Amino acid sequence: ELKVEQNPLFLSMQEGKNYTIYCNYSTTSDRLYWYRQDPGKSLESLFVLLSNGAVKQEGRLMASLDTKARLSTLHITAAVHDLSATYFCAVDNSRSQGNLIFGKGTKLSVKP
Amino acid sequence: DTGVSQNPRHKITKRGQNVTFRCDPISEHNRLYWYRQTLGQGPEFLTYFQNEAQLEKSRLLSDRFSAERPKGSFSTLEIQRTEQGDSAMYLCASSRDRNYGYTFGSGTRLTVV
């Protein structure tokens, strides 16, 4: 059974600092997705990572994928308050028709 | 492209009642998914359609749950004889291709009292 673990689950940061969220998964998969969710809202797609070594950047966020280590990272550079949200990684369950297995999410709070 | 639309946004129902939710995917997306999300958790897969065919169902989808996508366009999710444990956010997502990712709707928040 495919399992996805994120850490940390809670992260309190000061504005201007850097930090990394980790996403480990238990079986082979070559597609990984990062989503952002604001309280009471739906999920906003951030990154789609499709191959080993993939790196994507958007603003202060950068995501990478190492399929051999079964690890993805979401790096936050010089955090600002607007980045406060819950971040989910999701792994494509290749054994099925492509449903996603989500981690529990990392709740990020950026404080002045 | 108006995104994935879900109705209603909120539903409060008494235990034992039936409820139905609707999802309108992005028009050119032939894949449609239903997920359920409870407080503090990531979404959990319920079922998947490709066009009008329901190709996969999770073990979470008990026999009180049924989903349809009659013409390969919109989809409905019905829960019969609701229980308090059914209280959750029900999310619909659509996709053209797994390589392009999945677009989620705003969800329907169900509260069973």
Short mmCIF file of C-alpha atoms in Angstrom, two decimals:
data_model
loop_
_atom_site.label_atom_id
_atom_site.label_comp_id
_atom_site.label_asym_id
_atom_site.label_seq_id
_atom_site.Cartn_x
_atom_site.Cartn_y
_atom_site.Cartn_z
CA GLU A 1 0.00 0.00 0.00
CA LEU A 2 1.34 3.38 -1.00
CA LYS A 3 1.91 5.71 1.95
CA VAL A 4 2.92 9.35 1.87
CA GLU A 5 4.51 11.06 4.86
CA GLN A 6 5.13 14.76 5.20
CA ASN A 7 7.21 16.50 7.78
CA PRO A 8 6.96 18.64 9.61
CA LEU A 9 3.19 18.68 10.07
CA PHE A 10 3.31 22.14 11.63
CA LEU A 11 5.79 24.85 10.84
CA SER A 12 5.99 28.31 12.32
CA MET A 13 8.42 30.59 10.52
CA GLN A 14 9.50 34.16 10.72
CA GLU A 15 9.27 36.32 7.66
CA GLY A 16 12.48 36.35 5.69
CA LYS A 17 13.62 32.88 6.79
CA ASN A 18 14.14 29.79 4.64
CA TYR A 19 12.78 26.33 5.30
CA THR A 20 12.14 22.97 3.64
CA ILE A 21 9.14 20.66 3.80
CA TYR A 22 9.82 16.98 3.14
CA CYS A 23 7.59 14.42 1.47
CA ASN A 24 8.53 10.72 1.60
CA TYR A 25 6.57 7.98 -0.11
CA SER A 26 6.72 4.24 0.24
CA THR A 27 6.56 2.69 -3.23
CA THR A 28 7.64 3.50 -6.74
CA SER A 29 5.94 6.42 -8.39
CA ASP A 30 7.11 8.83 -11.04
CA ARG A 31 4.59 11.61 -10.55
CA LEU A 32 4.36 13.88 -7.56
CA TYR A 33 2.22 16.95 -7.02
CA TRP A 34 2.29 19.81 -4.55
CA TYR A 35 -0.86 21.67 -3.58
CA ARG A 36 -1.67 24.64 -1.38
CA GLN A 37 -4.86 24.88 0.65
CA ASP A 38 -6.10 27.97 2.47
CA PRO A 39 -8.55 27.48 5.39
CA GLY A 40 -11.98 26.46 4.16
CA LYS A 41 -10.86 26.52 0.55
CA SER A 42 -10.04 23.97 -2.09
CA LEU A 43 -6.64 22.87 -3.31
CA GLU A 44 -4.54 25.03 -5.58
CA SER A 45 -2.02 23.25 -7.77
CA LEU A 46 1.53 24.46 -7.23
CA PHE A 47 3.83 21.99 -8.97
CA VAL A 48 3.67 18.83 -11.06
CA LEU A 49 6.91 16.82 -10.92
CA LEU A 50 7.15 14.10 -13.53
CA SER A 51 10.63 12.63 -13.45
CA ASN A 52 13.64 11.93 -11.31
CA GLY A 53 15.63 15.09 -10.75
CA ALA A 54 12.78 17.39 -11.70
CA VAL A 55 13.03 20.85 -10.18
CA LYS A 56 10.42 23.56 -10.53
CA GLN A 57 10.33 27.06 -9.10
CA GLU A 58 7.60 29.64 -8.74
CA GLY A 59 8.30 32.78 -6.79
CA ARG A 60 9.58 31.89 -3.32
CA LEU A 61 8.75 28.19 -3.68
CA MET A 62 10.91 25.51 -5.26
CA ALA A 63 10.05 21.83 -5.50
CA SER A 64 12.26 18.89 -6.38
CA LEU A 65 11.82 15.15 -6.85
CA ASP A 66 14.23 12.28 -6.23
CA THR A 67 12.42 9.12 -7.31
CA LYS A 68 15.27 6.86 -6.22
CA ALA A 69 15.11 8.15 -2.66
CA ARG A 70 11.29 8.43 -2.94
CA LEU A 71 11.59 11.97 -1.66
CA SER A 72 10.31 15.35 -2.69
CA THR A 73 11.11 18.67 -1.08
CA LEU A 74 9.33 22.01 -1.09
CA HIS A 75 11.78 24.78 -0.28
CA ILE A 76 10.59 28.16 0.90
CA THR A 77 12.89 31.11 0.40
CA ALA A 78 12.55 34.37 2.37
CA ALA A 79 9.07 33.53 3.62
CA VAL A 80 6.32 36.14 3.62
CA HIS A 81 3.00 36.13 5.48
CA ASP A 82 1.04 35.40 2.29
CA LEU A 83 2.62 31.95 2.16
CA SER A 84 0.75 30.92 5.32
CA ALA A 85 -1.39 27.93 4.32
CA THR A 86 -1.41 24.13 4.42
CA TYR A 87 0.79 22.44 1.84
CA PHE A 88 0.08 18.93 0.62
CA CYS A 89 2.17 16.59 -1.43
CA ALA A 90 0.39 13.88 -3.37
CA VAL A 91 1.80 10.88 -5.16
CA ASP A 92 0.28 9.30 -8.22
CA ASN A 93 -0.84 5.77 -7.36
CA SER A 94 0.53 4.16 -10.49
CA ARG A 95 -1.06 0.81 -9.65
CA SER A 96 -4.47 2.27 -10.23
CA GLN A 97 -5.95 4.53 -12.83
CA GLY A 98 -4.08 7.41 -11.34
CA ASN A 99 -5.75 8.37 -8.12
CA LEU A 100 -3.64 10.48 -5.80
CA ILE A 101 -2.43 9.51 -2.35
CA PHE A 102 -2.02 12.61 -0.20
CA GLY A 103 0.17 13.31 2.78
CA LYS A 104 -1.39 14.77 5.91
CA GLY A 105 -0.25 18.24 5.00
CA THR A 106 2.12 20.77 6.51
CA LYS A 107 0.45 23.74 8.15
CA LEU A 108 2.72 26.72 7.62
CA SER A 109 2.41 29.90 9.62
CA VAL A 110 4.64 32.82 8.69
CA LYS A 111 4.89 35.48 11.35
CA PRO A 112 6.28 39.01 11.10
CA ASP B 1 -12.08 27.60 -18.82
CA THR B 2 -14.25 28.28 -15.78
CA GLY B 3 -12.65 25.68 -13.55
CA VAL B 4 -14.29 22.81 -11.70
CA SER B 5 -17.65 23.78 -10.25
CA GLN B 6 -19.30 22.04 -7.31
CA ASN B 7 -22.79 22.50 -5.86
CA PRO B 8 -23.92 23.06 -3.25
CA ARG B 9 -21.06 24.67 -1.34
CA HIS B 10 -22.52 23.69 2.00
CA LYS B 11 -25.08 21.10 3.01
CA ILE B 12 -26.48 20.44 6.47
CA THR B 13 -28.62 17.34 6.75
CA LYS B 14 -30.15 15.20 9.44
CA ARG B 15 -28.81 11.75 10.04
CA GLY B 16 -30.57 9.20 7.89
CA GLN B 17 -31.39 11.58 5.05
CA ASN B 18 -30.06 11.23 1.51
CA VAL B 19 -27.92 13.91 -0.09
CA THR B 20 -26.66 14.48 -3.61
CA PHE B 21 -23.77 16.63 -4.76
CA ARG B 22 -22.95 17.79 -8.26
CA CYS B 23 -19.64 18.39 -9.99
CA ASP B 24 -19.11 20.10 -13.35
CA PRO B 25 -15.55 19.46 -14.53
CA ILE B 26 -13.50 21.51 -16.95
CA SER B 27 -15.13 20.82 -20.31
CA GLU B 28 -12.21 19.23 -22.11
CA HIS B 29 -11.25 16.99 -19.17
CA ASN B 30 -12.39 13.41 -19.63
CA ARG B 31 -11.16 12.21 -16.22
CA LEU B 32 -13.16 13.02 -13.09
CA TYR B 33 -12.37 12.15 -9.49
CA TRP B 34 -14.17 12.40 -6.15
CA TYR B 35 -12.23 12.81 -2.91
CA ARG B 36 -13.25 13.24 0.71
CA GLN B 37 -11.35 15.40 3.18
CA THR B 38 -11.87 15.48 6.93
CA LEU B 39 -10.50 18.13 9.24
CA GLY B 40 -6.73 18.09 9.54
CA GLN B 41 -6.27 15.36 6.96
CA GLY B 42 -5.31 15.15 3.33
CA PRO B 43 -7.98 14.28 0.76
CA GLU B 44 -8.79 10.58 0.34
CA PHE B 45 -9.71 9.08 -3.02
CA LEU B 46 -13.27 7.84 -3.45
CA THR B 47 -13.87 7.11 -7.12
CA TYR B 48 -12.73 7.84 -10.67
CA PHE B 49 -14.50 8.20 -14.02
CA GLN B 50 -13.07 8.25 -17.48
CA ASN B 51 -15.77 9.73 -19.65
CA GLU B 52 -18.98 8.03 -18.45
CA ALA B 53 -17.30 4.86 -17.19
CA GLN B 54 -16.66 4.48 -13.47
CA LEU B 55 -13.29 2.73 -13.56
CA GLU B 56 -12.27 2.64 -9.96
CA LYS B 57 -13.83 2.78 -6.50
CA SER B 58 -12.08 3.04 -3.17
CA ARG B 59 -12.82 0.72 -0.27
CA LEU B 60 -13.97 3.93 1.45
CA LEU B 61 -16.95 4.02 -0.88
CA SER B 62 -19.48 1.97 1.06
CA ASP B 63 -22.69 0.75 -0.54
CA ARG B 64 -24.44 3.88 0.78
CA PHE B 65 -22.41 5.91 -1.69
CA SER B 66 -23.07 5.99 -5.41
CA ALA B 67 -21.59 8.13 -8.13
CA GLU B 68 -22.62 8.67 -11.73
CA ARG B 69 -21.41 10.55 -14.74
CA PRO B 70 -24.22 9.87 -17.17
CA LYS B 71 -23.03 11.59 -20.32
CA GLY B 72 -19.39 11.94 -19.53
CA SER B 73 -19.85 15.54 -18.50
CA PHE B 74 -21.09 16.43 -15.00
CA SER B 75 -21.06 13.92 -12.15
CA THR B 76 -23.20 13.35 -9.09
CA LEU B 77 -22.29 11.77 -5.77
CA GLU B 78 -25.16 10.50 -3.65
CA ILE B 79 -24.96 9.42 -0.05
CA GLN B 80 -27.91 7.45 1.26
CA ARG B 81 -28.90 7.19 4.93
CA THR B 82 -26.25 9.67 6.00
CA GLU B 83 -24.30 9.10 9.20
CA GLN B 84 -22.40 11.58 11.34
CA GLY B 85 -19.16 10.04 10.13
CA ASP B 86 -20.00 11.21 6.63
CA SER B 87 -19.42 14.81 7.68
CA ALA B 88 -16.52 16.04 5.56
CA MET B 89 -15.55 18.17 2.59
CA TYR B 90 -16.29 16.37 -0.66
CA LEU B 91 -13.93 17.47 -3.42
CA CYS B 92 -14.22 16.88 -7.12
CA ALA B 93 -11.23 17.05 -9.43
CA SER B 94 -10.83 16.74 -13.17
CA SER B 95 -7.88 16.08 -15.40
CA ARG B 96 -7.05 15.93 -19.09
CA ASP B 97 -3.97 13.86 -18.49
CA ARG B 98 -2.05 12.84 -15.38
CA ASN B 99 1.01 14.68 -16.66
CA TYR B 100 -0.88 17.95 -16.49
CA GLY B 101 -2.08 17.48 -12.96
CA TYR B 102 -5.52 17.67 -11.47
CA THR B 103 -7.78 20.69 -10.98
CA PHE B 104 -9.89 20.65 -7.85
CA GLY B 105 -13.25 22.29 -7.30
CA SER B 106 -14.14 24.35 -4.24
CA GLY B 107 -15.78 21.38 -2.59
CA THR B 108 -19.08 20.67 -0.86
CA ARG B 109 -18.94 20.75 2.91
CA LEU B 110 -21.37 18.24 4.38
CA THR B 111 -22.47 18.40 7.99
CA VAL B 112 -24.65 15.56 9.31
CA VAL B 113 -26.48 16.45 12.52
#
